[in-house]
Every structure is written in C-alpha cells, then in structure tokens.
PDB file of C-alpha atoms in Angstrom:
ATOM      1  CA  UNK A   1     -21.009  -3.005  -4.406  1.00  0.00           C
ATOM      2  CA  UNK A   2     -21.083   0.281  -2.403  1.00  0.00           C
ATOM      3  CA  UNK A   3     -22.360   3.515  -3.729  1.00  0.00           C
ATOM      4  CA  UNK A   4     -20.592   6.939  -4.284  1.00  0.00           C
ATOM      5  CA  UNK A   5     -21.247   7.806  -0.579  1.00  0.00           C
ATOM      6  CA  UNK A   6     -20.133   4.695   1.236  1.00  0.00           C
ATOM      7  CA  UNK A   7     -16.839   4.758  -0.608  1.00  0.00           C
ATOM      8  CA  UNK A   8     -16.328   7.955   0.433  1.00  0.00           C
ATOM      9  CA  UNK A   9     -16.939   7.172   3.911  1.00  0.00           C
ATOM     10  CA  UNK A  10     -14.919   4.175   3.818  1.00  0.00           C
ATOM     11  CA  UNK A  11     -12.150   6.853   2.998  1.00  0.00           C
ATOM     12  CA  UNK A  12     -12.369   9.160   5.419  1.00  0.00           C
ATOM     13  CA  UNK A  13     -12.545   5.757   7.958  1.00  0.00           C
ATOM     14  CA  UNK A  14      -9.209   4.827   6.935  1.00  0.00           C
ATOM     15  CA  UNK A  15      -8.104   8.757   6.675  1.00  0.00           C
ATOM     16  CA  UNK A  16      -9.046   8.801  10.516  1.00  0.00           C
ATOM     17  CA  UNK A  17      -7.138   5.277  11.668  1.00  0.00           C
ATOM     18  CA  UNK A  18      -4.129   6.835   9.888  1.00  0.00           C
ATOM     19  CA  UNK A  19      -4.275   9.831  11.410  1.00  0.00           C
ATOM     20  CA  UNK A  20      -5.236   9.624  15.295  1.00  0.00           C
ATOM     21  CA  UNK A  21      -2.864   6.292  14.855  1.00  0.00           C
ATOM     22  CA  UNK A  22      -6.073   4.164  16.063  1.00  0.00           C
ATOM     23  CA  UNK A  23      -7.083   1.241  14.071  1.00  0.00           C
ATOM     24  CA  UNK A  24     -10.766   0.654  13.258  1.00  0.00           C
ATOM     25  CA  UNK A  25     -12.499  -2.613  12.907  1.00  0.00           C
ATOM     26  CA  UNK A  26     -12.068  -4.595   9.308  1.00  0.00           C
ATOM     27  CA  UNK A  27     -14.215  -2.397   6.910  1.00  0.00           C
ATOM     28  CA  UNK A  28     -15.943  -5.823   5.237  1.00  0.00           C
ATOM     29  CA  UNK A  29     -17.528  -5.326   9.074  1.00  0.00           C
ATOM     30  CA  UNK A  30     -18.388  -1.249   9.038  1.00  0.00           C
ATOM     31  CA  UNK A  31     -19.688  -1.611   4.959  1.00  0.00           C
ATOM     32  CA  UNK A  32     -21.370  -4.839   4.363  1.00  0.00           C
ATOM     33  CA  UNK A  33     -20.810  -5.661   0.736  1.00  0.00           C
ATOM     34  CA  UNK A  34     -17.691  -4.088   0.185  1.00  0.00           C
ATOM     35  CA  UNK A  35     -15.758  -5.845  -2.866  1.00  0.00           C
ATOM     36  CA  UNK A  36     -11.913  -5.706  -4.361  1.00  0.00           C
ATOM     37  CA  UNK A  37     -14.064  -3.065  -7.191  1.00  0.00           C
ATOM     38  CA  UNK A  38     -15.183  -0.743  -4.090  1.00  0.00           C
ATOM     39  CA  UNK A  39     -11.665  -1.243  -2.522  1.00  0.00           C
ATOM     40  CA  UNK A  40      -9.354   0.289  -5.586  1.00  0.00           C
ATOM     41  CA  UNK A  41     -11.859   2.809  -5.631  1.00  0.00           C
ATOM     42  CA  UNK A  42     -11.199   3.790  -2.128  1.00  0.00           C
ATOM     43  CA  UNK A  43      -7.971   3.449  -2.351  1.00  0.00           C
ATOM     44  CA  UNK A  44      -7.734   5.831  -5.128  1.00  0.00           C
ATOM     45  CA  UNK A  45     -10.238   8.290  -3.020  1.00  0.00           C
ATOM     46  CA  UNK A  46      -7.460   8.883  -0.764  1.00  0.00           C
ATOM     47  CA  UNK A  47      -4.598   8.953  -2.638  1.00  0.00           C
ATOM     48  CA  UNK A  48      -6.229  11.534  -4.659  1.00  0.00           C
ATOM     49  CA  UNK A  49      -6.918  13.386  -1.492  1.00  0.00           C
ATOM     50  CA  UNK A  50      -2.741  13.336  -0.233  1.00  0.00           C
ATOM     51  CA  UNK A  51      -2.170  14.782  -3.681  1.00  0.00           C
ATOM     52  CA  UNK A  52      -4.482  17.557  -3.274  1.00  0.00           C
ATOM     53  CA  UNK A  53      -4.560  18.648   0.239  1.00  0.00           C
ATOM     54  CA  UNK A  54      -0.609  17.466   1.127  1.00  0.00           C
ATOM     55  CA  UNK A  55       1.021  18.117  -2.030  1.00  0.00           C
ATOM     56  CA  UNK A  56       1.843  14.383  -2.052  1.00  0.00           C
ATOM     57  CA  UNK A  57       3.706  13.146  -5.139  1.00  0.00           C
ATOM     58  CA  UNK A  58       3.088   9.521  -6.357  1.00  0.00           C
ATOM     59  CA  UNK A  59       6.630   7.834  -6.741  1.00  0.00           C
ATOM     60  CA  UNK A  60       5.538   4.346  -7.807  1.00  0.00           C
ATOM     61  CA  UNK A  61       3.274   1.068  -6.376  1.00  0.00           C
ATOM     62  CA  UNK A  62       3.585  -1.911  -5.018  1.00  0.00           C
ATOM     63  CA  UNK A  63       2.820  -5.205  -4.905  1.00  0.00           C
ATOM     64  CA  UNK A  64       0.886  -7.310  -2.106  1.00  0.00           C
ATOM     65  CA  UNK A  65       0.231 -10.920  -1.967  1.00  0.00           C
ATOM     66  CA  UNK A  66       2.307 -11.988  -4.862  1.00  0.00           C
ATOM     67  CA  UNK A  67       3.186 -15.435  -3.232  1.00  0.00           C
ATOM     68  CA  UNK A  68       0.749 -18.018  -3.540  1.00  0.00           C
ATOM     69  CA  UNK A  69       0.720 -18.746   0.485  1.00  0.00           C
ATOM     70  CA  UNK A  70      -0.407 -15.190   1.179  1.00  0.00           C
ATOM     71  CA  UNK A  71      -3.157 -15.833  -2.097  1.00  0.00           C
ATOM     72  CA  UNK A  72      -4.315 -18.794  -0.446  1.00  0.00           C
ATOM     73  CA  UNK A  73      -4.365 -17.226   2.759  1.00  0.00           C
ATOM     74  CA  UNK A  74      -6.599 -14.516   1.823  1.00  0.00           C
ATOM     75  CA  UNK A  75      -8.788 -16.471  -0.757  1.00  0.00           C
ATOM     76  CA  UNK A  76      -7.256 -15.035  -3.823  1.00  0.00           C
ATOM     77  CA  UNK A  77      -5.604 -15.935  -7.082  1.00  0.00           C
ATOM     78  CA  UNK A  78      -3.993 -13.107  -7.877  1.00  0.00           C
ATOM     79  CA  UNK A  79      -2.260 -10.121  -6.054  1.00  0.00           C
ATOM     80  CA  UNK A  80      -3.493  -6.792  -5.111  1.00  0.00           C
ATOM     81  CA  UNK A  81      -1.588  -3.197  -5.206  1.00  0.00           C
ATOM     82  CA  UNK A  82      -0.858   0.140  -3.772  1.00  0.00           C
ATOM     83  CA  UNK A  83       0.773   3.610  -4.470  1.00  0.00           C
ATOM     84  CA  UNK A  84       3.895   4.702  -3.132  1.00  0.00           C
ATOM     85  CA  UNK A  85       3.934   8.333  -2.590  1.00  0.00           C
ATOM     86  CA  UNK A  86       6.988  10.635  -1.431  1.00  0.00           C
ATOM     87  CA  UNK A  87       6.479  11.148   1.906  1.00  0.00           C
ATOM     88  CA  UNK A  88       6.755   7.336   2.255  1.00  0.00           C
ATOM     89  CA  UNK A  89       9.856   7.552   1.437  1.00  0.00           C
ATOM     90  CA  UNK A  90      12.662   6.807   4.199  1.00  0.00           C
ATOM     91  CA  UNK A  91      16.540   7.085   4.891  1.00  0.00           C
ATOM     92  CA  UNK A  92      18.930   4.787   6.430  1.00  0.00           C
ATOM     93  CA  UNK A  93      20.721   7.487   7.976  1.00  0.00           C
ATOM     94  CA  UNK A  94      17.151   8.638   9.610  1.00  0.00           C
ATOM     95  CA  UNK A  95      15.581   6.615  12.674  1.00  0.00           C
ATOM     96  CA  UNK A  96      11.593   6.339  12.172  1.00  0.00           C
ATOM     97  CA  UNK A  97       9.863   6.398  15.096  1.00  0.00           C
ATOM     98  CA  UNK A  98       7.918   3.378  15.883  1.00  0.00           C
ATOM     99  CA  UNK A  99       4.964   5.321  17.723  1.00  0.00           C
ATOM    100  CA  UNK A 100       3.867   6.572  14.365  1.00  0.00           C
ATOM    101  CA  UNK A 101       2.315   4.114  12.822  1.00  0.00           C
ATOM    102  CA  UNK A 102      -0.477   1.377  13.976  1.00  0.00           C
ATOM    103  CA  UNK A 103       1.295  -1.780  13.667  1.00  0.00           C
ATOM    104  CA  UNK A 104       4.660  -1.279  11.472  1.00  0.00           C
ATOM    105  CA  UNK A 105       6.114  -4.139  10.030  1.00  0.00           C
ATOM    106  CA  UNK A 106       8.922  -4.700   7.879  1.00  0.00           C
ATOM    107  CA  UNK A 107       9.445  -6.768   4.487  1.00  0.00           C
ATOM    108  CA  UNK A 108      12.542  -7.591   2.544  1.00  0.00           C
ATOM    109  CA  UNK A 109      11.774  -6.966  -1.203  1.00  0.00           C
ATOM    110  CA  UNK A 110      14.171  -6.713  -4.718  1.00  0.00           C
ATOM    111  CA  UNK A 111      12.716  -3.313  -5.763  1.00  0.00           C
ATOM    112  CA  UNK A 112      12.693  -2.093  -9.694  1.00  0.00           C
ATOM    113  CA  UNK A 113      13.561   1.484 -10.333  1.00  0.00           C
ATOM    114  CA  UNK A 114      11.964   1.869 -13.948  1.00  0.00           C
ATOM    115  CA  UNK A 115      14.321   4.157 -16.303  1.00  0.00           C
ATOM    116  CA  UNK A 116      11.275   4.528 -19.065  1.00  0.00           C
ATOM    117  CA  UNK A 117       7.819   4.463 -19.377  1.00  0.00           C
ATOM    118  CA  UNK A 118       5.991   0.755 -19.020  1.00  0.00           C
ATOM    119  CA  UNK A 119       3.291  -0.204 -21.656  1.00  0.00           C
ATOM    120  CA  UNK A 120       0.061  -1.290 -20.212  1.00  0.00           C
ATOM    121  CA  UNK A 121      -2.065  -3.801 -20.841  1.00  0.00           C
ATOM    122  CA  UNK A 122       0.245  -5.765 -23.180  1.00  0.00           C
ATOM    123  CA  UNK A 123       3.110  -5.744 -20.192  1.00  0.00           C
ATOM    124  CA  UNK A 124       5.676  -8.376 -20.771  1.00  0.00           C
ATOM    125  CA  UNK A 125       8.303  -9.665 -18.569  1.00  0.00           C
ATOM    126  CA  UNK A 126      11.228  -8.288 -21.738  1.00  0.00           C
ATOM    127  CA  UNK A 127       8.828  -5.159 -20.891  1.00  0.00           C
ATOM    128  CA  UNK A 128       9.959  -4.427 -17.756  1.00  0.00           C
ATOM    129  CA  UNK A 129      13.783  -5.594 -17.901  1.00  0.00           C
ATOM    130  CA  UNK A 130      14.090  -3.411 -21.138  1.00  0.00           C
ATOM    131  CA  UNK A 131      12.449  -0.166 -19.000  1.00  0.00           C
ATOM    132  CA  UNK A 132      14.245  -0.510 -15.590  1.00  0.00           C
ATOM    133  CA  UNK A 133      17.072   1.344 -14.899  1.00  0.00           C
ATOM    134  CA  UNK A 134      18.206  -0.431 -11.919  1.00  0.00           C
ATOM    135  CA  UNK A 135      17.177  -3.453  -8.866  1.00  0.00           C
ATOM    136  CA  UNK A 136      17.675  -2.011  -6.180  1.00  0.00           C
ATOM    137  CA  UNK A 137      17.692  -3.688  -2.308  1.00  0.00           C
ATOM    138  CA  UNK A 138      14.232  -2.150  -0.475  1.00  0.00           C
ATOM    139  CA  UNK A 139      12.709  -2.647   2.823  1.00  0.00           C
ATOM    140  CA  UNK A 140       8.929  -2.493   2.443  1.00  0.00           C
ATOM    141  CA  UNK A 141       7.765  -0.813   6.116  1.00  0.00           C
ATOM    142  CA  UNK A 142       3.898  -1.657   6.202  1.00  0.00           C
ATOM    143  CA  UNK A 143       0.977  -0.679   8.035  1.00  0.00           C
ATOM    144  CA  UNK A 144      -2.695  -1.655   9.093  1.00  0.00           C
ATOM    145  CA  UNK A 145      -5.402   0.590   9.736  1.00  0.00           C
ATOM    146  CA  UNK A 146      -7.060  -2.362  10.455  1.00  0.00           C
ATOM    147  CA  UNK A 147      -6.864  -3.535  14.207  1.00  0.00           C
ATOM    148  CA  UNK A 148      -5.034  -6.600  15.154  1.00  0.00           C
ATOM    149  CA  UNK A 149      -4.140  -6.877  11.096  1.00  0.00           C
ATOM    150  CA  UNK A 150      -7.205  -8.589  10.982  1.00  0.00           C
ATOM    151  CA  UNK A 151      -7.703  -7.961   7.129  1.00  0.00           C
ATOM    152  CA  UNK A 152      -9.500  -9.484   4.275  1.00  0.00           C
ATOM    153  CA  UNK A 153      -8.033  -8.450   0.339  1.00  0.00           C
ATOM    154  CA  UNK A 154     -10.995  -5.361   0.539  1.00  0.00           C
ATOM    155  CA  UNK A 155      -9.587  -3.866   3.354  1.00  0.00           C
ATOM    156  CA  UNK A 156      -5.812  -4.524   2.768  1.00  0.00           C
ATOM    157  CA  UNK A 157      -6.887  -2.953  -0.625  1.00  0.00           C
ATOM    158  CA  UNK A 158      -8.543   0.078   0.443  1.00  0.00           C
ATOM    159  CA  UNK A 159      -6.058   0.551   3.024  1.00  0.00           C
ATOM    160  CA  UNK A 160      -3.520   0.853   0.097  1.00  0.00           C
ATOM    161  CA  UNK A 161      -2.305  -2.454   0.395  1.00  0.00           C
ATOM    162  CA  UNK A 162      -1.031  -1.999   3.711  1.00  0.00           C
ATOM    163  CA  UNK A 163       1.454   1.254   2.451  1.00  0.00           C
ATOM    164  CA  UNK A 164       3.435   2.805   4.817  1.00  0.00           C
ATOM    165  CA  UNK A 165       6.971   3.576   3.808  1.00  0.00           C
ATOM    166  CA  UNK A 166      10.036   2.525   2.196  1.00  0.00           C
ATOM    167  CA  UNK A 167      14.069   2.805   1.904  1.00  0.00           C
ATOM    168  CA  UNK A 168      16.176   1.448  -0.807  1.00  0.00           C
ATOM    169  CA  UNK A 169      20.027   0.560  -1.455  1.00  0.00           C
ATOM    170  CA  UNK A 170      21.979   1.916  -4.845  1.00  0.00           C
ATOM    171  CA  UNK A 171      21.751  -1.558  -6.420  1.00  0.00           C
ATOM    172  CA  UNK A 172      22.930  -2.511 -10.339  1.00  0.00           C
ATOM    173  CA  UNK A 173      22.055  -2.847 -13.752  1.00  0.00           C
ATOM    174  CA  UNK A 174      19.176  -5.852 -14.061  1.00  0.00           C
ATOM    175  CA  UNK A 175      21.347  -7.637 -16.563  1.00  0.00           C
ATOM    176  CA  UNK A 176      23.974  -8.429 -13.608  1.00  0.00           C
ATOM    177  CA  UNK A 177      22.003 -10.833 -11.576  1.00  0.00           C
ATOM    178  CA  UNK A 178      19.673 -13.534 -11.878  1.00  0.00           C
ATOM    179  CA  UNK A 179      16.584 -12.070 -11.029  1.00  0.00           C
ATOM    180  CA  UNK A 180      15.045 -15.362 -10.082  1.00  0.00           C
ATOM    181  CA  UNK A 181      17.519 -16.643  -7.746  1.00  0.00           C
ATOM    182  CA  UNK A 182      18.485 -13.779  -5.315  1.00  0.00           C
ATOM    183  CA  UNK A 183      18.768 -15.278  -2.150  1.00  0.00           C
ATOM    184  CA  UNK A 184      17.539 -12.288   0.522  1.00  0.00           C
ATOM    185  CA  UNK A 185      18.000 -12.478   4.894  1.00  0.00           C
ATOM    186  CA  UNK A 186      16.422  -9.813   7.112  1.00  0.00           C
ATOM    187  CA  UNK A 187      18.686  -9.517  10.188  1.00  0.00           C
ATOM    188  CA  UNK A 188      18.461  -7.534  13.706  1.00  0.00           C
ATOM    189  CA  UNK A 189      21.209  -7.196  16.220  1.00  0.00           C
ATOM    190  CA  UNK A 190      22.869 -10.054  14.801  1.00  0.00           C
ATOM    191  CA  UNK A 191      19.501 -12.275  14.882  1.00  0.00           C
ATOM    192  CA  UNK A 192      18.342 -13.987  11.716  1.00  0.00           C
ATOM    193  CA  UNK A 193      14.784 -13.163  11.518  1.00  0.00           C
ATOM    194  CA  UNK A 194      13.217 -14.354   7.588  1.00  0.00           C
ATOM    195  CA  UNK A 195      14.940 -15.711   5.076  1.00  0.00           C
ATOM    196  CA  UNK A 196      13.742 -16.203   1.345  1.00  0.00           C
ATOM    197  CA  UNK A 197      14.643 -15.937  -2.277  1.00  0.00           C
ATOM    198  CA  UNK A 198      13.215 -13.824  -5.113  1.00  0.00           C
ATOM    199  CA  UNK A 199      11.622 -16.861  -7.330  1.00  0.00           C
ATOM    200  CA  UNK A 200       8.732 -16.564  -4.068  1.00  0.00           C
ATOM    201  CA  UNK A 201       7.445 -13.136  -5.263  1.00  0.00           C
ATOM    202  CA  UNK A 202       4.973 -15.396  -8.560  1.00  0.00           C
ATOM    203  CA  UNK A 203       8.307 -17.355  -9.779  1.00  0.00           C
ATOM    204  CA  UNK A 204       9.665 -13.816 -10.723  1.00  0.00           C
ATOM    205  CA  UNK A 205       9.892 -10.612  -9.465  1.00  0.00           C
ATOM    206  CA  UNK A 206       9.948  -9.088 -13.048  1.00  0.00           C
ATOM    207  CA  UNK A 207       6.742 -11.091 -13.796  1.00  0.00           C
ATOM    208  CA  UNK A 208       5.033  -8.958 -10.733  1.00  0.00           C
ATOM    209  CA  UNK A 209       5.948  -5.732 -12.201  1.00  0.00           C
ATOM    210  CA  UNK A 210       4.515  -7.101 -15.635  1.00  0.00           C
ATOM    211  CA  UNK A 211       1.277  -7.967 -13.340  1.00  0.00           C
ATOM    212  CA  UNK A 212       1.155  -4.698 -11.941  1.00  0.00           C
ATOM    213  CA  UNK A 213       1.592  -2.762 -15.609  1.00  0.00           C
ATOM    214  CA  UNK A 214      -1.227  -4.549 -17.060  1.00  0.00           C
ATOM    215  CA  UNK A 215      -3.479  -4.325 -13.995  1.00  0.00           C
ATOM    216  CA  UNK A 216      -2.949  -0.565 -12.695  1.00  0.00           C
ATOM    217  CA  UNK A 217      -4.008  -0.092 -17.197  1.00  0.00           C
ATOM    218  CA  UNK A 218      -7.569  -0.610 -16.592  1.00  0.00           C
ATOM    219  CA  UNK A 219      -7.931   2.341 -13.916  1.00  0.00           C
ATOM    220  CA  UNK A 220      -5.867   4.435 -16.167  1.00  0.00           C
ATOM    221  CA  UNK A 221      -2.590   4.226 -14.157  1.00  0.00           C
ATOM    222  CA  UNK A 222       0.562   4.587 -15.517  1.00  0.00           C
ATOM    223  CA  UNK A 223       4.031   2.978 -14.623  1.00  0.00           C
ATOM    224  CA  UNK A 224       6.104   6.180 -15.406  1.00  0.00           C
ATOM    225  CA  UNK A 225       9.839   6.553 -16.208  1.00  0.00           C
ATOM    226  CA  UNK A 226      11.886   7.221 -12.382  1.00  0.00           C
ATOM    227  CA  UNK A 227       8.939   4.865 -10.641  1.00  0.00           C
ATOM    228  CA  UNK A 228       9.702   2.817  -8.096  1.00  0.00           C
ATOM    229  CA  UNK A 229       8.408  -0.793  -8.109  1.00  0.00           C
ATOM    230  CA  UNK A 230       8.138  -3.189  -5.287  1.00  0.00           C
ATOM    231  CA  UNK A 231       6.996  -6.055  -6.524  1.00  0.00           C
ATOM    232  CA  UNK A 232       5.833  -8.353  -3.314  1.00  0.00           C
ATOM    233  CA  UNK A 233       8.190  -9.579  -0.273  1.00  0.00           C
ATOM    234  CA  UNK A 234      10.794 -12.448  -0.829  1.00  0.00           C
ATOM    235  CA  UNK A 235      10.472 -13.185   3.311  1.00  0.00           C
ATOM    236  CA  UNK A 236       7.518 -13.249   5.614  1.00  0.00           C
ATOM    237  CA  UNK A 237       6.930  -9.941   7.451  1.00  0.00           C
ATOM    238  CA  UNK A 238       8.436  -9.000  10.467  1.00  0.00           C
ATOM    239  CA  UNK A 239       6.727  -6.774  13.085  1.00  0.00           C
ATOM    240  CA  UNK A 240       9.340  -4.229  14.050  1.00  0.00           C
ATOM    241  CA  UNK A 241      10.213  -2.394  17.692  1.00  0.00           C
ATOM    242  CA  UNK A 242      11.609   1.053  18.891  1.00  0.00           C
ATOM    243  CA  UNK A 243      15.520   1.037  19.263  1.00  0.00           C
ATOM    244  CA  UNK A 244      16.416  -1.806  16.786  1.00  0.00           C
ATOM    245  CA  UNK A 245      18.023  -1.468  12.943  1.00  0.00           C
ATOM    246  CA  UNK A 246      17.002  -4.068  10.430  1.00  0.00           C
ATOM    247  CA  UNK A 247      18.863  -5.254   7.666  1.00  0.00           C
ATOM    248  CA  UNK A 248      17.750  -6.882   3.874  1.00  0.00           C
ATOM    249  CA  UNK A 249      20.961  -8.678   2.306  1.00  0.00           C
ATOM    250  CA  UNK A 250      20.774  -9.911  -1.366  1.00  0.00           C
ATOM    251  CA  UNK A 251      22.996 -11.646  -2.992  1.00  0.00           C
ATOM    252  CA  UNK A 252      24.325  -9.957  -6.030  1.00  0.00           C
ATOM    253  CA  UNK A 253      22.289  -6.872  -5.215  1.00  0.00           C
ATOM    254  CA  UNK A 254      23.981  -5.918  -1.923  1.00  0.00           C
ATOM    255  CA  UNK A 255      21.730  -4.281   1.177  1.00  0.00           C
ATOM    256  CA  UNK A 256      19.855  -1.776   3.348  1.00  0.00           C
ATOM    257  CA  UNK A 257      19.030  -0.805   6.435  1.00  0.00           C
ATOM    258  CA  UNK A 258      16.268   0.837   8.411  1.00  0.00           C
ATOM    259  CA  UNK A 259      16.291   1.982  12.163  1.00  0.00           C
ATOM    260  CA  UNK A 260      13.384   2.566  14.544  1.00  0.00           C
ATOM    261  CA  UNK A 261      13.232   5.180  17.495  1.00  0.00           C
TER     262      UNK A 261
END
C-alpha cells in the first residue's frame, strides 16, 4: 500500500504522460508496492482533479477486462473500471487526430445508456435491463500512459482503465435484441479487422453493468440516470492510424463510425 503522498504523485505521473503525450514507465516500476486499492484511489485523484480545474463532467464508466482471456492475461478474476467524462466524448462526423494521444486504440463494444438510477450493491442483471433506456453501438478509443502498453491491472487502473474517448450510434430499446448473442465486426477500408459477439464481455454484457453497479458502491459511486455504460469489448483491440475510418457493426443494434486525422 502507498501513502497519501505517493498516490498523489502517482497522479500527477499519469497527469504528465497525458499531457506532454509521453508515456512513462509502468508505475508498479516508479512506486514499488502499488496495489488495485492504491490504483482506484489514483484514479479517483485525477478524475477529481478534471472536475475541478477543467470543468469536466462525469458521463458514465466503463468496463476493462471483462473477458476471461484478458483476466487471465493480467492475473485477475475479475474486471477493473474507469470514468467516462465529457470531453471524451467523440462524433462521427468529427476526425480525431491520431497525434493526440500515446498509443490510441480502438474497441468495438454494445454500450448501455441507463434511463434511471442503478441500485448498488444489490445490482442485478433485471437491474440494469429495467434502468436502461437504450443499447446503443460504441467504439471504445483507448489509451496508455504507460509506454509500449506494457501494463499490469495497477497501472491500467490508475490510468483510468486505459480511458480515452468514445462515440456511439442511436441504437434501440434493450427488449429488441438478444443481448447475449449480438454478433459485432470492426472494419477499415473494406478490411475485416476483429470480429466477436457480445456473450465474450462475462457471458453478458448486462451482467458487466450489474458488476460495475455493485463494485463502483463501495467507493460511493453512483450509476446515475442518462449514464453511459460500456461494459468491456466484444473484439480484441485494434491499434488505430491517421487517415483511416473504423467501423463497429452489430447485428440487431446497427453501427458507428470513427475517423482519425
């Protein structure tokens, strides 16, 4: 565990990477005994600090490693989370240029538009299909801080899970498709780049919102009414270049678009 000061350094680490667009070594490395605990706390360090000094408005979280593989990967057994704030968010009609972020990457992701308040701790899967207005088609544009993505779940934590942006379709009523069995393609220029279905993101998306309700309780975190959810990526992440559009197709959900200058 670090103390009051470390995490606050930690912070203002990541606050630098972001800014000067220069990627520091993996923080486990800079703060030796840095755990998931410190991490949220960090995390929360700087999100506090967007809302103060920037004016930043939190819109909703999302979900990391919700698919076993990526758990595995990282040594885990269960996911992590991050906010989503409004300056993340992104247009189709709007080319984001490429050169301002570390290491962008894109993921394809069904994303849950809440129309009420979630409960917390007692979050059930009927929970979260009862609240949300609308699934909507997202693309998930993530960063690292961390050079070379060379992360372990404290830094991808602290570094709110890897938050960067996001744009979203109109999408429908949850009670229209089979949350479970959207089939979802990332394209570019005609070039099928990931593939995947829904059921990858813990068997059900709904159950990662349900996940993230009970978990985001315990730091005093609500999942308020107009949120945005994205619960974890149905595809593997795809790094992303200057001058090329990708598109996330769902069946039954329809799709979206982001282009890069």
């Amino acid at each position: 565990m670090l103390n009051d000061q470390l995490r606050r350094e930690a912070a203002e680490v990541l606050r630098g990477a972001e800014a000067r667009r220069r990627p520091v070594r993996p923080l486990v490395e800079l703060f030796e005994g840095i755990g998931a605990q410190d991490a949220y706390e960090i995390q929360l360090l700087n999100i506090r600090h967007r809302v103060r000094s920037a004016g930043a408005r939190v819109t909703g979280h999302k979900v990391g490693l919700s698919s076993p593989v990526m758990q595995a990967m990282m040594g885990v057994d269960e996911p992590d989370y991050g906010h989503l704030l409004d300056a993340m968010e992104l247009y189709e009609d709007v080319p984001v240029p490429a050169a301002a972020y570390c290491a962008p990457r894109v993921e394809v992701e069904v994303g849950f538009v809440l129309g009420a308040d979630l409960p917390g701790e007692d979050c059930t899967v009927a929970d979260v299909l009862a609240a949300t207005e609308r699934v909507v088609p997202a693309l998930e544009l993530i960063d690292s801080r961390i050079a070379d993505w060379r992360i372990t779940i404290a830094d991808t934590i602290a570094d709110n899970a890897s938050s960067a942006g996001y744009v979203i379709g109109a999408g429908v009523d949850p009670r229209e498709v089979d949350l479970k069995a959207i089939e979802a393609t990332l394209t570019s220029g005609g070039e099928l780049l990931a593939s995947g279905r829904s059921d990858a993101v813990l068997g059900d998306p709904a159950e990662s919102v349900a996940w993230l309700a009970r978990t985001v309780a315990r730091y005093g975190v609500p999942l308020r009414k107009g949120h945005l959810v994205l619960p974890g990526s149905c595809t593997r992440a795809v790094d992303v270049s200057a001058g090329r559009t990708y598109t996330a197709a769902f069946t039954g959900l329809g799709s979206v678009s982001l282009s890069f200058s």
